[in-house]
């Protein structure tokens, strides 16, 4: 299998002056194209920190991230932003939709920071929302949607630039278990379509659904 | 991000909070309105004064008693030590005879005029028969007084339109007798409406004023210079003629141009001062913009984090917030201008107010600059936000 992302000796240390917090300690992970990975660990173990580093939103204190054979170390903010826009699809626990903005506009948001010509935005947005079964909610504002619907909009937004990897940080954390299961089903479908998916979860059952389970404890990977 | 998209998303962001946006704009609206409206009213005054002078013609020279300085103190010149009298008219007639076409003394005194039970306090203006030509008096009824009447100190007078209106609202005044200081005068003519500075006048031979009312000093001497004479040259000759009798400090020779430029320089100082005061309200408006933009940045911390996660650079965020504040300034400026324009339209029924192009540019330019200056700090703080902390922000 082709390698998509390599995490080499990554540490993240917060020096707060009074104390030093090691959020990640010498983490090594390789992610292959088309994999479905779950990351599980206790609260405060460093899962979100790892996700942010995988998504190039945060930079490690030491170590390197290789994406598609390209070392991202030392890249300029502009380059990183561009890679995030094209290659990374973020899904958050708290949805993070723009308030009082329509479903369609929310989904199209990443396109506005891309090179994709604006005449294609609408069609792409419609296609994504159709795929998520939200074609009858196009013009609803985000506050008019249920939790499950919001997360679908967020997933549509994550997919719209056809990224190489989807990073979901506790995507079911704010949902009831039935709706959560539906969302996990959706990620599993995306994996079956050949996409690379990484999910952070507290839930063992969900973690077991993935192909590979990474267990993280006190900033260290103890099993993968 | 594309310019059109930045613009669109700024409009959307501002329209999400319409009342707040409007209140933020209000400072700029009031500031621009104040600057432009004040300048336009001052401009109206300037027009008014210029019109007044132009209606007299541009080749008049005044000889006035005392030192007249419009720049210091302003207002009416003081006549405390008035030495101007008929001798000086004769001196000009003798020594500057080649440069003038008309010359007349002018005596101006406020006097109460009585007709039966009605009274009116008019500006009695004494002069020779030539004042008719010099001041370009437009008669409504009757005639102006003649040389014979001046020579014989006849008790005749011509009423300005306001005086006519007050004393003879329905009656033809020609031939009627009016009383000043208990002395009877015959109305021989009335003037057409002319301008606020002239309509309350009553014209009377200067000899009559002197003999009947005991006023013997002149308020001034007016000289209409020949069309082909150089005004500066004429001023100098008149001055030399009067200097034969009076000292430099006893009188002032002023041409139309001198007076106009003094008045205009006062008005310019006035309008700059007013604009500066109004500018302070623009500054206050700017502080309002900064305040609200800072609130908005804090409120939208998560949005900023999200946008960065989705591929926005710090520059994208900076431009987005800066565009919002510039838009507030721009729209505020536009609304302020519209208000000032309406205000000027209303004011123009009294005074020929007009909005000079530079004040539009100034008002508009300032409001946009205010948007930039006071929007930069909030936009910078937005762009510098750490995406992860922003996403964690509750
Ligand atoms: N900005 C920061 N400054 C200091 N310490 C931080 C900062 N961000 C995170 N940490 C610390 O790093 C550690 C890992 O945090 P992280 O958010 O990655 O945990 P997590 O596994 O995602 O937890 P949860 O399951 O509760 O979301 C925690 O101890 C946290 O307190
Ligand atoms: Mg977390």
Coordinates of C-alpha atoms and ligand atoms in Angstrom, one line a residue:
Chain A
X1 CA 0.0 0.0 0.0
X2 CA 1.2 3.5 -0.8
X3 CA 2.2 5.7 2.1
X4 CA 0.2 8.9 2.5
X5 CA 1.5 10.4 5.7
X6 CA 4.5 9.7 7.9
X7 CA 4.8 11.0 11.4
X8 CA 8.4 10.9 12.5
X9 CA 9.6 11.4 16.1
X10 CA 6.9 14.0 16.7
X11 CA 6.8 15.7 20.1
X12 CA 4.7 18.6 21.2
X13 CA 5.8 20.4 24.4
X14 CA 4.0 23.3 26.0
X15 CA 6.4 25.3 28.1
X16 CA 4.1 27.3 30.4
X17 CA 7.0 28.6 32.5
X18 CA 5.8 27.1 35.8
X19 CA 5.4 23.7 34.3
X20 CA 6.3 21.9 31.1
X21 CA 3.5 19.8 29.5
X22 CA 4.4 17.1 27.1
X23 CA 1.3 16.7 25.0
X24 CA 3.0 14.3 22.5
X25 CA 6.1 12.4 23.2
X26 CA 8.1 11.0 20.3
X27 CA 5.2 9.8 18.2
X28 CA 5.8 7.6 15.1
X29 CA 2.9 6.7 12.8
X30 CA 2.6 5.8 9.2
X31 CA -0.7 6.2 7.4
X32 CA -1.4 4.5 4.1
X33 CA -3.8 5.5 1.4
X34 CA -7.3 4.2 1.9
X35 CA -6.8 3.3 5.5
X36 CA -9.5 3.6 8.2
X37 CA -7.8 4.4 11.5
X38 CA -9.2 5.1 14.9
X39 CA -7.3 6.9 17.6
X40 CA -8.4 6.1 21.2
X41 CA -7.2 7.3 24.5
X42 CA -8.2 9.0 27.7
X43 CA -9.1 12.7 28.0
X44 CA -5.9 14.8 27.9
X45 CA -3.8 12.0 26.4
X46 CA -3.0 14.1 23.3
X47 CA -5.5 12.9 20.7
X48 CA -6.6 16.4 19.6
X49 CA -3.0 17.6 19.6
X50 CA -2.0 14.8 17.3
X51 CA -5.0 15.5 15.0
X52 CA -4.0 19.2 14.7
X53 CA -0.5 18.2 13.9
X54 CA -1.6 15.6 11.3
X55 CA -3.8 18.4 9.8
X56 CA -0.9 20.8 9.6
X57 CA -2.8 23.2 11.7
X58 CA -0.3 22.9 14.5
X59 CA 3.5 22.5 14.2
X60 CA 5.3 19.9 16.3
X61 CA 8.0 21.1 18.8
X62 CA 10.2 18.5 17.2
X63 CA 9.9 15.8 14.5
X64 CA 8.5 15.8 11.0
X65 CA 5.4 15.3 9.0
X66 CA 5.7 13.9 5.5
X67 CA 2.6 14.2 3.4
X68 CA 2.6 12.6 -0.1
X69 CA 6.3 12.3 0.1
X70 CA 6.7 16.0 0.9
X71 CA 8.3 17.1 4.1
X72 CA 6.2 19.9 5.6
X73 CA 8.8 21.0 8.1
X74 CA 9.7 24.7 7.7
X75 CA 6.9 25.4 5.2
X76 CA 5.5 29.0 5.1
X77 CA 2.1 29.7 6.6
X78 CA 0.7 30.3 3.1
X79 CA 2.0 26.9 1.8
X80 CA 0.5 25.1 4.8
X81 CA -2.8 26.9 4.4
X82 CA -2.9 25.7 0.8
X83 CA -2.2 22.1 1.7
X84 CA -4.8 22.2 4.5
X85 CA -7.3 23.5 1.9
X86 CA -6.6 20.9 -0.7
X87 CA -5.5 17.8 1.1
X88 CA -7.1 17.9 4.6
X89 CA -10.7 17.5 5.5
X90 CA -11.4 18.4 9.1
X91 CA -14.5 17.3 11.0
X92 CA -15.0 18.6 14.5
X93 CA -16.9 17.5 17.6
X94 CA -18.8 20.7 17.8
X95 CA -19.5 21.0 14.0
X96 CA -18.1 24.5 13.7
X97 CA -20.6 25.7 11.1
X98 CA -20.9 29.4 10.4
X99 CA -23.8 30.8 12.3
X100 CA -26.9 32.0 10.5
X101 CA -25.3 30.9 7.2
X102 CA -27.1 28.5 4.8
X103 CA -26.1 24.9 4.5
X104 CA -24.9 25.5 1.0
X105 CA -22.7 28.4 1.9
X106 CA -21.2 26.5 4.7
X107 CA -20.3 23.6 2.4
X108 CA -18.8 25.9 -0.2
X109 CA -16.6 27.7 2.4
X110 CA -13.3 25.8 1.6
X111 CA -13.8 26.4 -2.1
X112 CA -13.5 30.2 -1.4
X113 CA -9.9 29.7 -0.3
X114 CA -9.1 27.4 -3.3
X115 CA -8.2 27.9 -6.9
X116 CA -11.4 26.3 -8.1
X117 CA -13.3 28.8 -10.3
X118 CA -16.4 30.2 -8.7
X119 CA -18.8 29.0 -11.3
X120 CA -18.2 25.5 -10.2
X121 CA -18.8 26.1 -6.5
X122 CA -22.5 25.8 -6.5
X123 CA -22.6 22.5 -8.4
X124 CA -20.0 21.0 -6.2
X125 CA -21.8 22.1 -3.1
X126 CA -25.1 20.7 -4.3
X127 CA -23.4 17.4 -5.2
X128 CA -21.9 17.0 -1.8
X129 CA -25.1 17.8 0.0
X130 CA -27.0 15.4 -2.2
X131 CA -24.5 12.7 -1.2
X132 CA -25.1 13.5 2.4
X133 CA -28.9 13.3 1.9
X134 CA -29.4 17.0 2.6
X135 CA -30.7 18.1 -0.8
X136 CA -33.9 19.4 0.9
X137 CA -32.0 21.5 3.4
X138 CA -29.8 23.6 1.1
X139 CA -31.1 27.0 2.1
X140 CA -31.6 26.3 5.8
X141 CA -29.5 28.3 8.2
X142 CA -27.2 26.2 10.4
X143 CA -29.2 26.9 13.5
X144 CA -32.2 25.3 11.9
X145 CA -30.6 21.9 11.6
X146 CA -30.4 18.9 14.0
X147 CA -27.1 17.8 15.4
X148 CA -26.9 14.9 12.9
X149 CA -27.7 17.2 10.0
X150 CA -25.1 19.7 11.2
X151 CA -22.4 17.0 11.3
X152 CA -23.4 15.9 7.8
X153 CA -23.0 19.4 6.5
X154 CA -19.6 19.5 8.2
X155 CA -18.6 16.2 6.5
X156 CA -19.8 17.6 3.2
X157 CA -17.6 20.6 3.8
X158 CA -14.6 18.4 4.6
X159 CA -15.1 16.5 1.4
X160 CA -15.7 19.3 -1.0
X161 CA -12.1 19.8 -2.0
X162 CA -11.6 16.1 -2.4
X163 CA -8.9 15.8 0.2
X164 CA -6.4 13.0 0.6
X165 CA -7.3 12.5 4.3
X166 CA -10.2 13.1 6.5
X167 CA -9.5 13.9 10.1
X168 CA -12.5 13.6 12.5
X169 CA -11.9 14.6 16.1
X170 CA -14.7 12.9 18.2
X171 CA -17.3 13.5 15.4
X172 CA -20.0 11.8 17.5
X173 CA -19.2 13.5 20.8
X174 CA -22.1 15.9 20.6
X175 CA -24.6 13.4 19.2
X176 CA -26.9 10.8 20.7
X177 CA -25.8 7.2 20.1
X178 CA -28.3 6.4 17.2
X179 CA -27.3 9.5 15.3
X180 CA -23.6 8.9 16.2
X181 CA -23.9 5.4 14.7
X182 CA -25.3 6.9 11.5
X183 CA -22.4 9.3 11.2
X184 CA -19.9 6.4 11.9
X185 CA -21.7 4.5 9.1
X186 CA -21.0 7.4 6.9
X187 CA -17.3 7.4 7.6
X188 CA -17.2 3.7 7.0
X189 CA -18.9 4.3 3.6
X190 CA -16.3 6.9 2.8
X191 CA -13.6 4.4 3.6
X192 CA -15.3 1.9 1.3
X193 CA -15.2 4.5 -1.5
X194 CA -11.4 4.5 -1.0
X195 CA -10.9 7.5 1.2
X196 CA -8.4 7.7 4.0
X197 CA -10.2 8.4 7.3
X198 CA -8.8 9.0 10.8
X199 CA -11.3 9.2 13.6
X200 CA -10.6 10.1 17.2
X201 CA -13.0 8.6 19.7
X202 CA -13.5 7.6 23.3
X203 CA -15.8 4.8 22.3
X204 CA -14.2 1.3 22.1
X205 CA -17.0 0.0 19.8
X206 CA -16.4 2.7 17.3
X207 CA -12.7 2.3 17.5
X208 CA -13.0 -1.4 16.8
X209 CA -14.9 -0.7 13.6
X210 CA -11.7 0.8 12.1
X211 CA -9.1 -1.2 10.3
X212 CA -6.4 -0.1 12.6
X213 CA -6.6 1.2 16.2
X214 CA -4.0 3.5 17.6
X215 CA -4.0 3.7 21.4
X216 CA -2.5 6.8 22.9
X217 CA -1.6 7.4 26.5
X218 CA 0.0 10.4 28.1
X219 CA 1.2 11.6 24.7
X220 CA 2.7 8.3 23.7
X221 CA 1.5 5.7 21.2
X222 CA 1.3 2.5 23.1
X223 CA -0.3 0.3 20.4
X224 CA -1.0 0.6 16.7
Chain B
X1 CA -9.7 34.7 -1.6
X2 CA -11.1 36.7 -4.5
X3 CA -12.0 40.4 -4.1
X4 CA -15.6 39.9 -5.0
X5 CA -15.9 37.0 -2.5
X6 CA -14.3 39.1 0.3
X7 CA -16.7 41.9 -0.5
X8 CA -19.7 39.6 -0.5
X9 CA -18.8 37.9 2.8
X10 CA -18.2 41.3 4.4
X11 CA -21.6 42.5 3.3
X12 CA -23.1 39.3 4.7
X13 CA -21.2 39.7 8.0
X14 CA -22.4 43.3 8.4
X15 CA -26.0 42.5 7.5
X16 CA -26.1 39.7 10.1
X17 CA -26.1 42.5 12.7
X18 CA -28.0 45.3 10.9
X19 CA -28.7 47.5 13.9
X20 CA -25.3 47.2 15.3
X21 CA -23.7 48.0 11.9
X22 CA -26.0 51.0 11.6
X23 CA -25.1 52.3 15.1
X24 CA -21.5 51.9 14.4
X25 CA -21.9 53.8 11.1
X26 CA -23.7 56.6 12.9
X27 CA -20.6 58.2 14.1
X28 CA -19.2 58.4 10.6
X29 CA -22.6 59.5 9.2
X30 CA -22.8 62.4 11.6
X31 CA -19.2 63.3 11.1
X32 CA -19.3 63.4 7.3
X33 CA -22.7 65.2 7.4
X34 CA -21.3 67.8 9.8
X35 CA -18.1 68.4 7.7
X36 CA -19.9 68.7 4.4
X37 CA -23.0 70.5 5.5
X38 CA -21.0 73.2 7.5
X39 CA -18.7 73.7 4.5
X40 CA -21.6 74.1 2.2
X41 CA -23.3 76.7 4.5
X42 CA -20.1 78.7 4.7
X43 CA -19.9 78.4 0.9
X44 CA -23.4 79.8 0.8
X45 CA -22.4 82.8 2.8
X46 CA -19.5 83.4 0.5
X47 CA -21.8 83.2 -2.5
X48 CA -24.2 85.6 -0.8
X49 CA -21.5 88.2 -0.2
X50 CA -20.0 87.8 -3.6
X51 CA -23.4 88.2 -5.2
X52 CA -24.0 91.4 -3.2
X53 CA -20.8 92.9 -4.4
X54 CA -21.3 91.7 -8.0
X55 CA -24.7 93.4 -8.1
X56 CA -22.8 96.7 -7.5
X57 CA -20.3 96.1 -10.3
X58 CA -16.7 95.3 -9.8
X59 CA -15.2 98.8 -10.4
X60 CA -16.1 100.5 -7.2
X61 CA -13.6 102.0 -4.7
X62 CA -14.6 103.0 -1.2
X63 CA -12.9 105.6 0.9
X64 CA -13.8 104.9 4.5
X65 CA -13.0 106.8 7.7
X66 CA -10.4 105.3 10.1
X67 CA -8.4 102.2 9.7
X68 CA -10.6 99.4 8.4
X69 CA -9.4 95.9 9.0
X70 CA -11.7 93.1 8.3
X71 CA -9.1 90.6 9.3
X72 CA -8.7 91.7 12.9
X73 CA -11.9 91.8 14.8
X74 CA -14.1 92.0 11.7
X75 CA -17.6 93.3 11.7
X76 CA -18.5 96.9 11.1
X77 CA -15.6 99.3 10.9
X78 CA -15.5 101.9 13.7
X79 CA -16.2 105.5 12.9
X80 CA -15.2 106.9 16.3
X81 CA -12.7 109.4 14.8
X82 CA -14.4 110.2 11.6
X83 CA -12.8 113.0 9.7
X84 CA -14.3 112.3 6.2
X85 CA -16.5 115.1 4.8
X86 CA -17.3 117.1 1.6
X87 CA -13.8 118.5 1.4
X88 CA -12.4 115.1 0.5
X89 CA -14.9 114.5 -2.3
X90 CA -13.7 117.8 -3.8
X91 CA -10.0 116.7 -3.4
X92 CA -10.7 113.5 -5.3
X93 CA -12.7 115.5 -7.9
X94 CA -9.8 117.8 -8.4
X95 CA -6.7 115.5 -8.2
X96 CA -8.0 112.2 -9.5
X97 CA -10.5 113.6 -12.0
X98 CA -9.2 111.4 -14.9
X99 CA -9.9 108.0 -13.3
X100 CA -13.5 108.1 -12.2
X101 CA -16.8 108.1 -14.0
X102 CA -19.0 108.7 -10.9
X103 CA -18.4 109.8 -7.4
X104 CA -20.7 110.2 -4.4
X105 CA -20.4 110.6 -0.8
X106 CA -22.4 108.2 1.4
X107 CA -23.8 108.9 4.7
X108 CA -25.4 106.0 6.5
X109 CA -27.4 106.4 9.7
X110 CA -30.1 104.3 11.2
X111 CA -33.2 106.4 11.6
X112 CA -36.8 105.7 12.5
X113 CA -39.3 106.6 9.8
X114 CA -42.9 107.4 10.6
X115 CA -45.9 107.3 8.4
X116 CA -49.1 108.0 10.3
X117 CA -49.1 105.3 13.0
X118 CA -46.5 103.0 11.4
X119 CA -42.8 103.2 12.1
X120 CA -39.8 101.5 10.6
X121 CA -36.1 101.8 11.5
X122 CA -34.3 102.1 8.2
X123 CA -30.7 102.8 7.2
X124 CA -30.8 106.3 5.9
X125 CA -28.3 106.6 3.1
X126 CA -27.4 110.0 2.0
X127 CA -25.5 110.8 -1.2
X128 CA -25.6 112.9 -4.4
X129 CA -27.8 112.2 -7.4
X130 CA -25.0 110.2 -8.8
X131 CA -25.4 107.5 -6.2
X132 CA -28.3 106.3 -8.4
X133 CA -25.7 105.3 -11.1
X134 CA -23.0 104.1 -8.8
X135 CA -25.1 101.8 -6.7
X136 CA -27.1 100.8 -9.7
X137 CA -30.4 101.4 -7.9
X138 CA -33.4 99.7 -9.6
X139 CA -36.5 101.8 -9.2
X140 CA -40.0 100.3 -8.8
X141 CA -42.0 103.5 -8.7
X142 CA -41.3 107.2 -9.2
X143 CA -37.8 108.6 -9.7
X144 CA -34.5 109.2 -8.0
X145 CA -33.6 112.7 -6.7
X146 CA -32.0 115.2 -9.1
X147 CA -29.0 117.5 -8.9
X148 CA -31.3 120.4 -8.4
X149 CA -32.8 118.7 -5.4
X150 CA -29.4 117.9 -3.9
X151 CA -28.3 121.6 -4.4
X152 CA -31.5 122.9 -2.9
X153 CA -31.4 120.4 0.0
X154 CA -34.9 119.2 -0.9
X155 CA -36.7 117.0 1.7
X156 CA -37.3 114.1 -0.7
X157 CA -36.5 110.4 -0.3
X158 CA -36.6 107.0 -2.1
X159 CA -37.7 104.0 0.0
X160 CA -36.1 100.5 -0.1
X161 CA -38.5 97.7 -0.8
X162 CA -38.7 96.5 2.8
X163 CA -39.5 100.0 4.0
X164 CA -42.2 100.4 1.4
X165 CA -43.7 97.1 2.4
X166 CA -43.8 98.0 6.1
X167 CA -45.1 101.6 5.8
X168 CA -47.2 101.3 2.7
X169 CA -48.5 97.8 2.4
X170 CA -51.4 98.7 0.3
X171 CA -51.0 102.3 -0.7
X172 CA -49.0 104.0 -3.4
X173 CA -46.4 105.9 -1.4
X174 CA -45.4 108.4 -4.1
X175 CA -46.2 111.9 -3.0
X176 CA -46.9 110.8 0.6
X177 CA -45.2 112.5 3.5
X178 CA -43.2 110.6 6.1
X179 CA -41.5 111.9 9.2
X180 CA -37.9 111.5 10.5
X181 CA -37.0 113.2 13.8
X182 CA -40.2 115.1 13.5
X183 CA -39.3 116.6 10.1
X184 CA -41.5 115.9 7.1
X185 CA -40.1 114.4 3.8
X186 CA -41.8 113.6 0.5
X187 CA -41.5 110.1 -1.0
X188 CA -40.6 110.5 -4.6
X189 CA -39.6 106.9 -5.5
X190 CA -39.4 103.3 -4.4
X191 CA -36.7 100.7 -5.1
X192 CA -37.2 97.1 -6.3
X193 CA -36.2 94.3 -4.0
X194 CA -32.5 94.1 -4.2
X195 CA -30.9 92.1 -1.4
X196 CA -31.1 92.0 2.4
X197 CA -28.3 94.6 2.8
X198 CA -30.1 97.1 0.6
X199 CA -33.9 96.6 1.1
X200 CA -34.0 98.4 4.4
X201 CA -32.4 101.6 3.0
X202 CA -33.9 105.0 2.4
X203 CA -32.0 107.2 -0.1
X204 CA -31.9 110.9 0.6
X205 CA -29.7 113.8 -0.7
X206 CA -26.6 114.2 1.5
X207 CA -27.1 117.9 1.7
X208 CA -30.5 117.3 3.1
X209 CA -29.2 114.9 5.8
X210 CA -26.7 117.5 6.7
X211 CA -29.0 120.5 6.9
X212 CA -32.2 118.9 8.2
X213 CA -30.9 116.1 10.4
X214 CA -27.5 117.5 11.4
X215 CA -25.4 114.6 10.2
X216 CA -22.2 116.1 8.7
X217 CA -19.7 113.3 8.6
X218 CA -19.5 110.9 5.7
X219 CA -19.7 107.1 6.2
X220 CA -17.7 106.9 3.1
X221 CA -17.1 108.1 -0.4
X222 CA -17.9 105.7 -3.3
X223 CA -16.0 106.1 -6.6
X224 CA -16.9 104.3 -9.8
X225 CA -13.7 103.9 -11.7
X226 CA -13.8 104.3 -15.5
X227 CA -13.9 100.9 -17.3
X228 CA -10.5 101.2 -18.8
X229 CA -8.7 102.4 -15.7
X230 CA -6.5 100.1 -13.7
X231 CA -8.1 99.6 -10.3
X232 CA -4.8 99.6 -8.3
X233 CA -3.7 102.7 -10.1
X234 CA -7.0 104.4 -9.3
X235 CA -6.8 103.3 -5.7
X236 CA -3.4 104.9 -5.4
X237 CA -4.5 108.2 -7.0
X238 CA -7.6 108.5 -4.8
X239 CA -5.4 107.8 -1.7
X240 CA -2.9 110.5 -2.7
X241 CA -5.7 113.0 -3.3
X242 CA -7.2 112.4 0.2
X243 CA -3.7 112.4 1.8
X244 CA -3.5 116.1 0.9
X245 CA -5.7 116.7 3.9
X246 CA -5.8 113.6 6.1
X247 CA -3.1 111.4 7.6
X248 CA -2.6 107.8 6.5
X249 CA -4.4 106.5 9.6
X250 CA -7.5 108.6 9.2
X251 CA -8.9 106.8 6.2
X252 CA -8.8 103.6 4.2
X253 CA -9.1 103.1 0.4
X254 CA -10.5 99.7 -0.5
X255 CA -11.5 98.3 -3.8
X256 CA -14.2 95.6 -4.3
X257 CA -11.5 93.1 -4.7
X258 CA -9.8 94.0 -1.4
X259 CA -13.0 93.7 0.5
X260 CA -14.0 90.5 -1.1
X261 CA -10.7 88.9 -0.5
X262 CA -10.7 89.9 3.1
X263 CA -14.1 88.5 3.6
X264 CA -13.3 85.3 1.8
X265 CA -10.2 84.8 3.9
X266 CA -12.3 85.1 7.0
X267 CA -14.7 82.6 5.6
X268 CA -12.0 80.2 4.7
X269 CA -10.6 80.3 8.2
X270 CA -14.1 79.8 9.5
X271 CA -14.8 76.8 7.2
X272 CA -11.5 75.1 8.0
X273 CA -12.2 75.6 11.7
X274 CA -15.6 74.2 11.4
X275 CA -14.4 71.3 9.3
X276 CA -11.8 70.5 12.0
X277 CA -14.4 70.5 14.7
X278 CA -16.6 68.3 12.6
X279 CA -13.6 66.1 12.0
X280 CA -13.4 65.3 15.7
X281 CA -16.8 63.6 15.4
X282 CA -15.4 61.5 12.6
X283 CA -12.6 60.5 14.9
X284 CA -15.1 59.6 17.6
X285 CA -16.9 57.6 14.9
X286 CA -13.6 55.8 14.2
X287 CA -13.3 54.8 17.8
X288 CA -16.8 53.4 17.6
X289 CA -15.7 51.3 14.6
X290 CA -12.7 50.0 16.4
X291 CA -14.7 49.1 19.4
X292 CA -17.3 47.1 17.5
X293 CA -14.7 45.4 15.3
X294 CA -12.9 44.3 18.4
X295 CA -16.1 42.9 19.8
X296 CA -16.8 41.2 16.5
X297 CA -13.3 39.6 16.4
X298 CA -13.8 38.1 19.8
X299 CA -17.3 36.9 19.0
X300 CA -16.0 35.2 15.9
X301 CA -12.9 33.6 17.3
X302 CA -14.1 30.1 16.4
X303 CA -15.0 31.3 12.9
X304 CA -11.5 32.6 12.5
X305 CA -10.0 29.2 13.7
X306 CA -12.3 27.4 11.4
X307 CA -11.5 29.5 8.4
X308 CA -7.8 28.9 9.0
X309 CA -8.3 25.2 9.4
X310 CA -10.1 25.2 6.0
X311 CA -7.3 27.0 4.3
X312 CA -7.5 30.7 5.1
X313 CA -4.1 32.5 5.6
X314 CA -3.6 35.2 8.1
X315 CA -3.7 37.7 5.3
X316 CA -7.1 36.4 4.2
X317 CA -8.4 37.0 7.7
X318 CA -6.8 40.4 7.9
X319 CA -8.4 41.5 4.6
X320 CA -11.8 40.1 5.6
X321 CA -12.0 42.1 8.8
X322 CA -10.4 45.2 7.3
X323 CA -12.9 45.1 4.4
X324 CA -15.7 45.1 6.9
X325 CA -14.5 48.2 8.7
X326 CA -13.7 50.0 5.5
X327 CA -17.2 49.1 4.3
X328 CA -18.7 50.6 7.5
X329 CA -16.6 53.8 6.9
X330 CA -17.6 53.9 3.2
X331 CA -21.3 53.4 3.7
X332 CA -21.3 55.8 6.6
X333 CA -19.6 58.3 4.4
X334 CA -22.1 57.8 1.6
X335 CA -25.0 58.2 3.9
X336 CA -23.5 61.3 5.5
X337 CA -23.0 62.8 2.1
X338 CA -26.6 62.0 1.1
X339 CA -27.8 63.7 4.3
X340 CA -25.5 66.7 3.7
X341 CA -26.9 66.9 0.2
X342 CA -30.5 66.9 1.4
X343 CA -29.5 69.5 4.1
X344 CA -28.0 71.7 1.4
X345 CA -31.1 71.4 -0.7
X346 CA -33.2 72.6 2.2
X347 CA -30.8 75.3 3.1
X348 CA -30.6 76.6 -0.4
X349 CA -34.1 78.0 -0.1
X350 CA -32.5 80.7 2.2
X351 CA -29.0 80.9 1.1
X352 CA -27.1 79.8 -2.0
X353 CA -25.4 76.9 -0.2
X354 CA -23.4 74.5 -2.4
X355 CA -21.2 71.5 -1.8
X356 CA -17.8 72.1 -3.1
X357 CA -16.2 69.0 -4.7
X358 CA -13.3 69.1 -2.3
X359 CA -15.5 68.8 0.7
X360 CA -17.1 65.7 -0.9
X361 CA -13.7 64.2 -1.4
X362 CA -12.6 65.2 2.0
X363 CA -15.7 63.8 3.8
X364 CA -15.6 60.6 1.8
X365 CA -11.8 60.2 1.9
X366 CA -11.8 60.7 5.6
X367 CA -14.6 58.2 6.3
X368 CA -12.7 55.5 4.3
X369 CA -9.4 56.5 6.0
X370 CA -11.2 56.2 9.4
X371 CA -12.4 52.7 8.4
X372 CA -8.8 51.7 7.5
X373 CA -7.1 53.4 10.5
X374 CA -9.5 52.2 13.1
X375 CA -10.1 48.8 11.5
X376 CA -6.4 47.8 11.2
X377 CA -5.8 47.0 14.8
X378 CA -8.9 44.7 15.2
X379 CA -8.1 43.1 11.8
X380 CA -4.5 42.5 12.8
X381 CA -5.6 40.9 16.1
X382 CA -8.0 38.7 14.2
X383 CA -5.3 37.6 11.7
X384 CA -2.8 36.8 14.5
X385 CA -5.2 34.5 16.3
X386 CA -3.8 31.0 16.8
X387 CA -6.1 28.6 14.9
X388 CA -6.0 25.9 17.6
X389 CA -6.7 28.2 20.5
X390 CA -9.4 29.8 18.4
X391 CA -11.1 26.4 17.7
X392 CA -10.9 25.6 21.4
X393 CA -12.4 29.0 22.3
X394 CA -15.8 28.7 24.1
Ligands
LIG1 N1 -2.2 25.5 24.5 C1 -1.9 24.6 25.5 N2 -1.1 24.9 26.5 C2 -0.8 24.1 27.4 N3 -1.2 22.8 27.4 C3 -2.0 22.4 26.4 C4 -2.4 23.3 25.4 N4 -3.2 22.6 24.5 C5 -3.3 21.3 25.0 N5 -2.5 21.2 26.2 C6 -2.4 20.0 27.0 O1 -2.0 18.9 26.2 C7 -2.6 17.7 26.6 C8 -3.3 17.1 25.5 O2 -4.4 17.8 25.1 P1 -5.4 17.3 24.0 O3 -6.4 18.3 23.8 O4 -4.7 16.8 22.8 O5 -6.1 16.0 24.7 P2 -7.2 15.1 24.1 O6 -6.7 13.7 24.1 O7 -7.7 15.6 22.9 O8 -8.3 15.2 25.2 P3 -9.9 15.1 25.1 O9 -10.3 13.7 24.9 O10 -10.4 15.6 26.4 O11 -10.3 15.9 23.9 C9 -3.5 18.1 27.8 O12 -2.8 17.8 29.0 C10 -3.7 19.6 27.6 O13 -3.9 20.2 28.8
LIG2 MG1 -9.6 16.3 22.2

